[in-house]
Amino acid sequence: MAKAATQQKSATFVYEGVDRRGVKVKGEVSGKGPALVRAELRKQGINAKKVVKKREINIGGKKKIKPMDIAIFTRQMATMMKAGVPLVQAFEIVADGLDNPSMKDLVLKLKVEVEGGNNFAGALKKHPLYFDDLYCSLIDAGEQSGALETMLDRVALYKEKSEALKQKIKKALKYPITVIIVAAIVTAILLLKVVPVFEDLFKGFGAELPAFTQFVIGLSNSLQNNFLYILAGIIVLGVGLSEARRRSEAFRDTLDRLMLRLPLVGDLTFKATVARYARTLATTFAAGVPLVEALDACAGATGNVVYRRAVLRIKEDVSTGQQLQFAMRATGVFPAMALQMTAIGEESGALDAMLEKVAIYYEDEVDNAVDGLTSMMEPLIMSVLGVLIGGLIVAMYLPIFQLGSVV
């Protein structure tokens, strides 16, 4: 107990001092107290003038830790371990190279935990916000089998591929959403600022305006009179949808089903979900995780309720002795290519390799679908913008054209 209490006091200290040549130096070092840190620095030939405990950085503070930060950290740790660098020293090297202060603080906390006698997986489990159960289980399996560097490499590949897949989907959706928002803002500016100027001009014409122009002016007046209400409604709707998605499982499930049925986006979602399923199952199965437990991890990793429920059903069938390929076929949601590759993998005893090929194939399909969707959306969005903005301009100049023809 006394030993554990002593280990818990390990912390990171910031020091300033001079070395043997009288050159000013400063840096960070781990220790269990200022006195011990000074003693350690003296052994290194540094006369410490100032040693203070480093102030804790709020991980949820100014710079957030993103999933890609975790993927980069995993790859760096895998590289360090493959090079034969001890685990604690690997933490120090990785932390020194990080630009995100929050991520650096997280890595140093892991280092302190491991220095205190905890294993790598145990240290990770104390930060569930950044390291999920699947991540911790794979690292634990690597430590238990004595192949941590190999497992880190697999986890790094898994995280990199997962994040790359997310970025591809975001890329497909970001462009049209951005253009739609810009179009809405430009249209609102035209209706609020430009159309009223033309309306004042038209009052002196003494003639009836074209129906299209009257419609646009009426739309402008409605927007001017109800602008605050419309803006408040949009904000309330956005916040309401966000809260409903966060709090209501039924609402999230409805959105997941809708995403699979939407034209263009549905095919992209389908391929991305199959790729995530295959990648997760290949990684967990290759790590020696039993198939039933691996399927349990895959259910949450699919990211879609339709496939989550399908995988849970597969898990139940496999646990009763049914082959994976037949259980997958019974759900009716997996493509023929994935089913055939799974069957070959089970027959040949290379299920993880076949599933990885499925993942690579559908990840490439997602990449191609994103490129195709982007190239298809560009002219479509430009056409919509042209009709929308051009229509407003034509509506304003139409009475002027008619006046010119009368004169």
Short mmCIF file of C-alpha atoms in Angstrom, two decimals:
data_model
loop_
_atom_site.label_atom_id
_atom_site.label_comp_id
_atom_site.label_asym_id
_atom_site.label_seq_id
_atom_site.Cartn_x
_atom_site.Cartn_y
_atom_site.Cartn_z
CA MET A 1 0.00 0.00 0.00
CA ALA A 2 2.83 2.38 0.88
CA LYS A 3 4.52 1.58 -2.40
CA ALA A 4 1.35 2.30 -4.36
CA ALA A 5 0.88 5.60 -2.56
CA THR A 6 4.44 6.60 -3.43
CA GLN A 7 3.94 5.66 -7.08
CA GLN A 8 0.84 7.78 -7.35
CA LYS A 9 2.85 10.88 -6.47
CA SER A 10 4.81 10.73 -9.75
CA ALA A 11 4.26 13.90 -11.75
CA THR A 12 5.79 16.06 -14.45
CA PHE A 13 8.04 18.93 -13.32
CA VAL A 14 9.30 21.95 -15.27
CA TYR A 15 12.86 22.99 -14.49
CA GLU A 16 15.24 25.86 -15.30
CA GLY A 17 18.95 25.87 -14.57
CA VAL A 18 22.50 25.79 -15.98
CA ASP A 19 24.60 22.89 -17.25
CA ARG A 20 28.30 22.19 -16.66
CA ARG A 21 29.28 24.80 -19.27
CA GLY A 22 27.15 27.48 -17.64
CA VAL A 23 24.58 27.45 -20.45
CA LYS A 24 21.00 28.08 -19.41
CA VAL A 25 18.74 25.07 -19.95
CA LYS A 26 15.10 24.28 -19.30
CA GLY A 27 12.78 21.38 -19.87
CA GLU A 28 10.43 18.83 -18.36
CA VAL A 29 11.13 15.69 -16.36
CA SER A 30 9.06 13.15 -14.46
CA GLY A 31 9.63 12.60 -10.77
CA LYS A 32 8.08 12.03 -7.36
CA GLY A 33 9.03 15.39 -5.86
CA PRO A 34 11.10 18.53 -6.44
CA ALA A 35 14.00 17.28 -4.30
CA LEU A 36 14.28 14.00 -6.19
CA VAL A 37 14.05 15.85 -9.48
CA ARG A 38 16.90 18.19 -8.44
CA ALA A 39 19.00 15.19 -7.43
CA GLU A 40 18.35 13.46 -10.76
CA LEU A 41 19.24 16.63 -12.68
CA ARG A 42 22.50 17.00 -10.70
CA LYS A 43 23.48 13.50 -11.87
CA GLN A 44 23.03 14.79 -15.42
CA GLY A 45 25.24 17.80 -14.71
CA ILE A 46 22.40 20.32 -14.46
CA ASN A 47 22.19 22.74 -11.55
CA ALA A 48 18.46 23.40 -11.29
CA LYS A 49 17.58 26.93 -10.17
CA LYS A 50 13.84 26.37 -10.42
CA VAL A 51 11.76 23.19 -10.23
CA VAL A 52 7.98 23.45 -10.22
CA LYS A 53 5.22 20.95 -10.82
CA LYS A 54 3.73 21.32 -14.27
CA ARG A 55 0.22 22.70 -14.17
CA GLU A 56 -2.34 20.22 -15.41
CA ILE A 57 -3.82 20.95 -18.81
CA ASN A 58 -7.54 20.47 -19.17
CA ILE A 59 -7.92 17.81 -21.85
CA GLY A 60 -11.35 19.12 -22.75
CA GLY A 61 -10.03 22.66 -22.93
CA LYS A 62 -9.01 24.94 -25.75
CA LYS A 63 -7.58 22.39 -28.17
CA LYS A 64 -9.65 19.25 -28.38
CA ILE A 65 -8.17 15.79 -28.84
CA LYS A 66 -9.45 14.40 -32.14
CA PRO A 67 -9.65 10.75 -33.25
CA MET A 68 -6.91 11.46 -35.78
CA ASP A 69 -4.62 12.50 -32.88
CA ILE A 70 -5.20 9.06 -31.35
CA ALA A 71 -4.45 7.39 -34.70
CA ILE A 72 -1.17 9.32 -35.05
CA PHE A 73 -0.22 8.51 -31.46
CA THR A 74 -0.86 4.80 -32.08
CA ARG A 75 1.27 4.79 -35.23
CA GLN A 76 4.12 6.59 -33.45
CA MET A 77 4.00 4.13 -30.54
CA ALA A 78 4.00 1.21 -32.99
CA THR A 79 7.09 2.66 -34.71
CA MET A 80 8.88 3.18 -31.38
CA MET A 81 8.11 -0.35 -30.17
CA LYS A 82 9.26 -1.89 -33.48
CA ALA A 83 12.53 0.00 -33.11
CA GLY A 84 13.04 -1.61 -29.71
CA VAL A 85 12.48 1.55 -27.66
CA PRO A 86 11.24 0.76 -24.10
CA LEU A 87 7.59 1.63 -23.50
CA VAL A 88 8.18 4.44 -20.98
CA GLN A 89 10.85 6.05 -23.12
CA ALA A 90 8.56 5.74 -26.16
CA PHE A 91 5.94 7.80 -24.32
CA GLU A 92 8.53 10.54 -23.69
CA ILE A 93 9.70 10.62 -27.32
CA VAL A 94 6.15 10.70 -28.69
CA ALA A 95 5.06 13.39 -26.21
CA ASP A 96 8.01 15.63 -27.16
CA GLY A 97 6.93 15.57 -30.81
CA LEU A 98 3.28 16.44 -30.25
CA ASP A 99 1.97 19.92 -31.07
CA ASN A 100 -1.40 19.52 -29.36
CA PRO A 101 -0.86 20.38 -25.64
CA SER A 102 -3.90 18.35 -24.60
CA MET A 103 -2.67 15.27 -26.44
CA LYS A 104 0.81 15.74 -25.00
CA ASP A 105 -0.63 15.90 -21.50
CA LEU A 106 -2.63 12.72 -22.13
CA VAL A 107 0.49 10.84 -23.28
CA LEU A 108 2.45 12.00 -20.22
CA LYS A 109 -0.39 10.80 -17.99
CA LEU A 110 -0.17 7.38 -19.64
CA LYS A 111 3.60 7.42 -19.02
CA VAL A 112 3.10 8.17 -15.33
CA GLU A 113 0.57 5.33 -15.06
CA VAL A 114 2.94 2.84 -16.68
CA GLU A 115 5.86 4.07 -14.55
CA GLY A 116 3.66 3.46 -11.51
CA GLY A 117 3.39 -0.24 -12.32
CA ASN A 118 0.22 -0.30 -14.41
CA ASN A 119 0.22 -2.06 -17.77
CA PHE A 120 -0.41 -0.24 -21.05
CA ALA A 121 -3.99 -1.46 -21.44
CA GLY A 122 -4.79 -0.59 -17.83
CA ALA A 123 -3.49 2.95 -18.33
CA LEU A 124 -5.57 3.33 -21.49
CA LYS A 125 -8.74 2.18 -19.72
CA LYS A 126 -8.50 5.18 -17.39
CA HIS A 127 -9.22 7.43 -20.39
CA PRO A 128 -12.35 5.89 -21.99
CA LEU A 129 -13.21 9.16 -23.71
CA TYR A 130 -10.26 8.65 -26.07
CA PHE A 131 -9.61 4.89 -25.98
CA ASP A 132 -12.73 2.74 -26.46
CA ASP A 133 -13.22 -0.86 -25.30
CA LEU A 134 -12.09 -2.26 -28.65
CA TYR A 135 -8.82 -0.31 -28.56
CA CYS A 136 -8.09 -1.35 -24.97
CA SER A 137 -8.98 -5.00 -25.63
CA LEU A 138 -6.61 -5.22 -28.60
CA ILE A 139 -3.73 -3.66 -26.66
CA ASP A 140 -4.46 -5.99 -23.75
CA ALA A 141 -4.37 -8.98 -26.11
CA GLY A 142 -1.02 -7.79 -27.47
CA GLU A 143 0.45 -7.47 -23.97
CA GLN A 144 -0.85 -10.87 -22.91
CA SER A 145 0.59 -12.57 -26.00
CA GLY A 146 3.93 -10.73 -25.80
CA ALA A 147 3.44 -9.18 -29.24
CA LEU A 148 2.61 -5.60 -28.29
CA GLU A 149 4.54 -4.04 -31.16
CA THR A 150 2.66 -6.19 -33.71
CA MET A 151 -0.67 -5.40 -32.11
CA LEU A 152 0.10 -1.67 -32.01
CA ASP A 153 0.84 -1.83 -35.72
CA ARG A 154 -2.52 -3.50 -36.39
CA VAL A 155 -4.41 -1.05 -34.19
CA ALA A 156 -2.62 1.87 -35.86
CA LEU A 157 -3.61 0.56 -39.30
CA TYR A 158 -7.18 0.07 -38.10
CA LYS A 159 -7.43 3.60 -36.70
CA GLU A 160 -5.83 5.14 -39.80
CA LYS A 161 -8.18 3.34 -42.16
CA SER A 162 -11.22 4.17 -39.99
CA GLU A 163 -10.37 7.86 -39.85
CA ALA A 164 -9.56 7.95 -43.58
CA LEU A 165 -12.99 6.44 -44.27
CA LYS A 166 -14.69 9.09 -42.10
CA GLN A 167 -12.80 11.86 -43.88
CA LYS A 168 -13.91 10.56 -47.28
CA ILE A 169 -17.57 10.61 -46.22
CA LYS A 170 -17.19 14.10 -44.74
CA LYS A 171 -15.56 15.22 -47.98
CA ALA A 172 -18.57 13.95 -49.95
CA LEU A 173 -21.04 15.82 -47.74
CA LYS A 174 -19.07 18.96 -46.90
CA TYR A 175 -19.02 20.51 -50.37
CA PRO A 176 -22.78 20.48 -51.13
CA ILE A 177 -23.67 21.53 -47.57
CA THR A 178 -21.23 24.46 -47.73
CA VAL A 179 -22.56 25.60 -51.10
CA ILE A 180 -26.18 25.35 -49.91
CA ILE A 181 -25.40 27.47 -46.83
CA VAL A 182 -23.60 30.09 -48.93
CA ALA A 183 -26.49 30.13 -51.41
CA ALA A 184 -29.00 30.63 -48.58
CA ILE A 185 -26.95 33.53 -47.17
CA VAL A 186 -26.56 35.22 -50.57
CA THR A 187 -30.28 34.79 -51.32
CA ALA A 188 -31.21 36.28 -47.94
CA ILE A 189 -28.92 39.28 -48.55
CA LEU A 190 -30.49 39.88 -51.97
CA LEU A 191 -34.02 39.65 -50.58
CA LEU A 192 -33.27 41.85 -47.56
CA LYS A 193 -31.01 44.52 -49.09
CA VAL A 194 -31.20 44.54 -52.90
CA VAL A 195 -34.87 43.80 -53.65
CA PRO A 196 -36.20 46.66 -51.43
CA VAL A 197 -34.11 49.15 -53.46
CA PHE A 198 -35.74 47.96 -56.68
CA GLU A 199 -39.18 47.97 -54.99
CA ASP A 200 -38.82 51.70 -54.23
CA LEU A 201 -37.78 52.27 -57.84
CA PHE A 202 -40.78 50.37 -59.19
CA LYS A 203 -43.29 52.44 -57.17
CA GLY A 204 -42.81 55.34 -59.57
CA PHE A 205 -43.52 53.29 -62.69
CA GLY A 206 -47.30 53.67 -62.43
CA ALA A 207 -47.79 50.30 -64.15
CA GLU A 208 -48.56 46.79 -63.00
CA LEU A 209 -45.43 44.74 -62.32
CA PRO A 210 -44.91 41.27 -63.82
CA ALA A 211 -46.25 38.37 -61.71
CA PHE A 212 -42.74 36.96 -61.17
CA THR A 213 -41.48 40.33 -59.88
CA GLN A 214 -44.49 40.67 -57.57
CA PHE A 215 -43.80 37.21 -56.19
CA VAL A 216 -40.16 38.06 -55.41
CA ILE A 217 -41.13 41.40 -53.80
CA GLY A 218 -43.75 39.60 -51.68
CA LEU A 219 -41.11 37.08 -50.65
CA SER A 220 -38.75 39.92 -49.73
CA ASN A 221 -41.42 41.67 -47.63
CA SER A 222 -42.25 38.45 -45.81
CA LEU A 223 -38.58 37.85 -45.03
CA GLN A 224 -38.11 41.43 -43.78
CA ASN A 225 -41.17 41.25 -41.53
CA ASN A 226 -40.38 37.82 -40.12
CA PHE A 227 -36.59 37.68 -40.34
CA LEU A 228 -35.99 37.33 -36.58
CA TYR A 229 -38.69 34.67 -36.26
CA ILE A 230 -37.29 32.69 -39.19
CA LEU A 231 -33.73 32.97 -37.83
CA ALA A 232 -34.89 31.89 -34.37
CA GLY A 233 -36.82 29.00 -35.93
CA ILE A 234 -33.73 27.80 -37.84
CA ILE A 235 -31.61 27.96 -34.68
CA VAL A 236 -34.25 26.15 -32.60
CA LEU A 237 -34.66 23.51 -35.31
CA GLY A 238 -30.90 22.97 -35.54
CA VAL A 239 -30.43 22.73 -31.78
CA GLY A 240 -33.51 20.52 -31.48
CA LEU A 241 -32.30 18.07 -34.12
CA SER A 242 -28.85 17.99 -32.53
CA GLU A 243 -30.27 17.30 -29.06
CA ALA A 244 -32.70 14.71 -30.42
CA ARG A 245 -29.83 12.93 -32.15
CA ARG A 246 -27.77 13.01 -28.97
CA ARG A 247 -30.50 11.93 -26.55
CA SER A 248 -32.98 9.85 -28.53
CA GLU A 249 -31.87 6.42 -29.71
CA ALA A 250 -35.06 6.05 -31.77
CA PHE A 251 -34.29 9.30 -33.62
CA ARG A 252 -30.71 8.16 -34.33
CA ASP A 253 -32.00 4.83 -35.61
CA THR A 254 -34.44 6.61 -37.93
CA LEU A 255 -31.62 8.77 -39.31
CA ASP A 256 -29.46 5.68 -39.87
CA ARG A 257 -32.21 3.97 -41.85
CA LEU A 258 -32.84 7.15 -43.84
CA MET A 259 -29.15 7.46 -44.74
CA LEU A 260 -29.23 4.01 -46.36
CA ARG A 261 -32.32 4.90 -48.44
CA LEU A 262 -31.23 8.28 -49.75
CA PRO A 263 -30.17 8.39 -53.42
CA LEU A 264 -26.40 8.60 -53.97
CA VAL A 265 -25.65 9.05 -50.27
CA GLY A 266 -27.29 5.70 -49.43
CA ASP A 267 -24.87 3.75 -51.64
CA LEU A 268 -21.93 5.59 -50.10
CA THR A 269 -23.18 4.84 -46.57
CA PHE A 270 -23.72 1.17 -47.45
CA LYS A 271 -20.19 0.69 -48.77
CA ALA A 272 -18.63 2.57 -45.86
CA THR A 273 -20.54 0.47 -43.32
CA VAL A 274 -19.50 -2.81 -44.94
CA ALA A 275 -15.88 -1.59 -45.03
CA ARG A 276 -15.98 -0.71 -41.30
CA TYR A 277 -17.48 -4.09 -40.43
CA ALA A 278 -14.88 -6.02 -42.43
CA ARG A 279 -11.95 -3.94 -41.16
CA THR A 280 -12.98 -4.26 -37.50
CA LEU A 281 -13.66 -8.00 -37.71
CA ALA A 282 -10.39 -8.62 -39.57
CA THR A 283 -8.39 -6.68 -36.96
CA THR A 284 -10.01 -8.29 -33.91
CA PHE A 285 -9.94 -11.83 -35.33
CA ALA A 286 -6.28 -11.49 -36.35
CA ALA A 287 -5.52 -10.35 -32.79
CA GLY A 288 -6.77 -13.67 -31.45
CA VAL A 289 -10.07 -12.36 -30.12
CA PRO A 290 -12.74 -15.13 -30.20
CA LEU A 291 -15.19 -14.70 -33.07
CA VAL A 292 -18.22 -14.11 -30.84
CA GLU A 293 -16.42 -11.37 -28.89
CA ALA A 294 -15.07 -9.90 -32.12
CA LEU A 295 -18.60 -9.66 -33.52
CA ASP A 296 -19.69 -7.87 -30.36
CA ALA A 297 -17.02 -5.23 -31.02
CA CYS A 298 -18.01 -5.03 -34.71
CA ALA A 299 -21.63 -4.26 -33.86
CA GLY A 300 -20.72 -0.92 -32.34
CA ALA A 301 -18.10 -0.12 -34.98
CA THR A 302 -20.49 -0.35 -37.96
CA GLY A 303 -21.97 3.06 -37.15
CA ASN A 304 -25.43 2.18 -38.46
CA VAL A 305 -28.38 0.68 -36.56
CA VAL A 306 -29.40 -1.63 -39.42
CA TYR A 307 -25.99 -3.26 -39.50
CA ARG A 308 -25.54 -3.12 -35.73
CA ARG A 309 -28.65 -5.22 -35.28
CA ALA A 310 -27.63 -7.49 -38.14
CA VAL A 311 -24.21 -8.12 -36.55
CA LEU A 312 -25.80 -8.83 -33.16
CA ARG A 313 -28.04 -11.36 -34.89
CA ILE A 314 -24.96 -12.89 -36.55
CA LYS A 315 -23.33 -13.10 -33.12
CA GLU A 316 -26.30 -15.07 -31.75
CA ASP A 317 -26.24 -17.47 -34.73
CA VAL A 318 -22.47 -17.99 -34.54
CA SER A 319 -22.65 -18.64 -30.80
CA THR A 320 -25.03 -21.56 -31.52
CA GLY A 321 -22.50 -23.14 -33.89
CA GLN A 322 -23.55 -21.69 -37.26
CA GLN A 323 -20.86 -20.68 -39.75
CA LEU A 324 -20.21 -16.98 -40.16
CA GLN A 325 -20.99 -16.95 -43.89
CA PHE A 326 -24.46 -18.49 -43.36
CA ALA A 327 -25.21 -16.15 -40.47
CA MET A 328 -24.23 -13.15 -42.61
CA ARG A 329 -26.32 -14.40 -45.55
CA ALA A 330 -29.40 -14.80 -43.32
CA THR A 331 -29.42 -11.08 -42.45
CA GLY A 332 -29.86 -10.07 -46.09
CA VAL A 333 -27.86 -6.83 -45.72
CA PHE A 334 -24.39 -7.92 -46.87
CA PRO A 335 -23.29 -7.89 -50.54
CA ALA A 336 -22.49 -11.09 -52.42
CA MET A 337 -18.78 -10.25 -52.67
CA ALA A 338 -18.44 -9.99 -48.88
CA LEU A 339 -20.32 -13.27 -48.42
CA GLN A 340 -18.16 -15.13 -50.94
CA MET A 341 -14.89 -13.85 -49.50
CA THR A 342 -16.05 -14.78 -45.99
CA ALA A 343 -16.91 -18.30 -47.21
CA ILE A 344 -13.46 -18.66 -48.81
CA GLY A 345 -11.80 -17.41 -45.64
CA GLU A 346 -13.64 -19.89 -43.45
CA GLU A 347 -12.89 -22.80 -45.78
CA SER A 348 -9.20 -21.92 -46.11
CA GLY A 349 -8.63 -20.90 -42.48
CA ALA A 350 -7.62 -17.39 -43.52
CA LEU A 351 -10.71 -15.49 -42.46
CA ASP A 352 -8.82 -12.41 -41.25
CA ALA A 353 -6.93 -12.10 -44.58
CA MET A 354 -10.12 -12.44 -46.64
CA LEU A 355 -11.97 -9.92 -44.49
CA GLU A 356 -9.11 -7.47 -44.88
CA LYS A 357 -9.40 -7.84 -48.66
CA VAL A 358 -13.12 -7.08 -48.36
CA ALA A 359 -12.31 -3.99 -46.30
CA ILE A 360 -9.72 -2.78 -48.82
CA TYR A 361 -12.13 -3.36 -51.72
CA TYR A 362 -15.00 -1.40 -50.17
CA GLU A 363 -12.69 1.35 -48.91
CA ASP A 364 -11.58 1.81 -52.52
CA GLU A 365 -15.24 1.75 -53.57
CA VAL A 366 -15.99 4.52 -51.08
CA ASP A 367 -13.10 6.54 -52.49
CA ASN A 368 -14.42 6.13 -56.03
CA ALA A 369 -17.98 6.90 -54.92
CA VAL A 370 -16.84 10.11 -53.23
CA ASP A 371 -15.01 11.24 -56.37
CA GLY A 372 -18.02 10.35 -58.53
CA LEU A 373 -20.45 12.08 -56.19
CA THR A 374 -18.32 15.22 -56.05
CA SER A 375 -17.98 15.43 -59.85
CA MET A 376 -21.74 14.85 -60.21
CA MET A 377 -22.75 17.37 -57.56
CA GLU A 378 -20.61 20.24 -58.87
CA PRO A 379 -22.58 20.93 -62.09
CA LEU A 380 -25.87 20.19 -60.32
CA ILE A 381 -25.16 22.70 -57.55
CA MET A 382 -23.93 25.30 -60.02
CA SER A 383 -27.17 24.89 -61.99
CA VAL A 384 -29.30 25.32 -58.87
CA LEU A 385 -27.31 28.39 -57.83
CA GLY A 386 -27.62 29.85 -61.31
CA VAL A 387 -31.39 29.37 -61.36
CA LEU A 388 -31.81 30.71 -57.82
CA ILE A 389 -29.59 33.80 -57.98
CA GLY A 390 -30.22 34.41 -61.66
CA GLY A 391 -33.98 34.15 -61.11
CA LEU A 392 -33.88 36.89 -58.47
CA ILE A 393 -31.87 39.17 -60.76
CA VAL A 394 -34.18 38.56 -63.73
CA ALA A 395 -37.24 39.27 -61.55
CA MET A 396 -35.79 42.67 -60.63
CA TYR A 397 -34.80 43.68 -64.15
CA LEU A 398 -37.89 42.33 -65.89
CA PRO A 399 -39.97 45.51 -65.31
CA ILE A 400 -37.09 47.63 -66.62
CA PHE A 401 -36.94 45.55 -69.79
CA GLN A 402 -40.69 45.92 -70.24
CA LEU A 403 -40.47 49.68 -69.66
CA GLY A 404 -37.78 49.92 -72.32
CA SER A 405 -39.91 48.08 -74.86
CA VAL A 406 -42.89 50.40 -74.16
CA VAL A 407 -40.76 53.51 -74.66
#
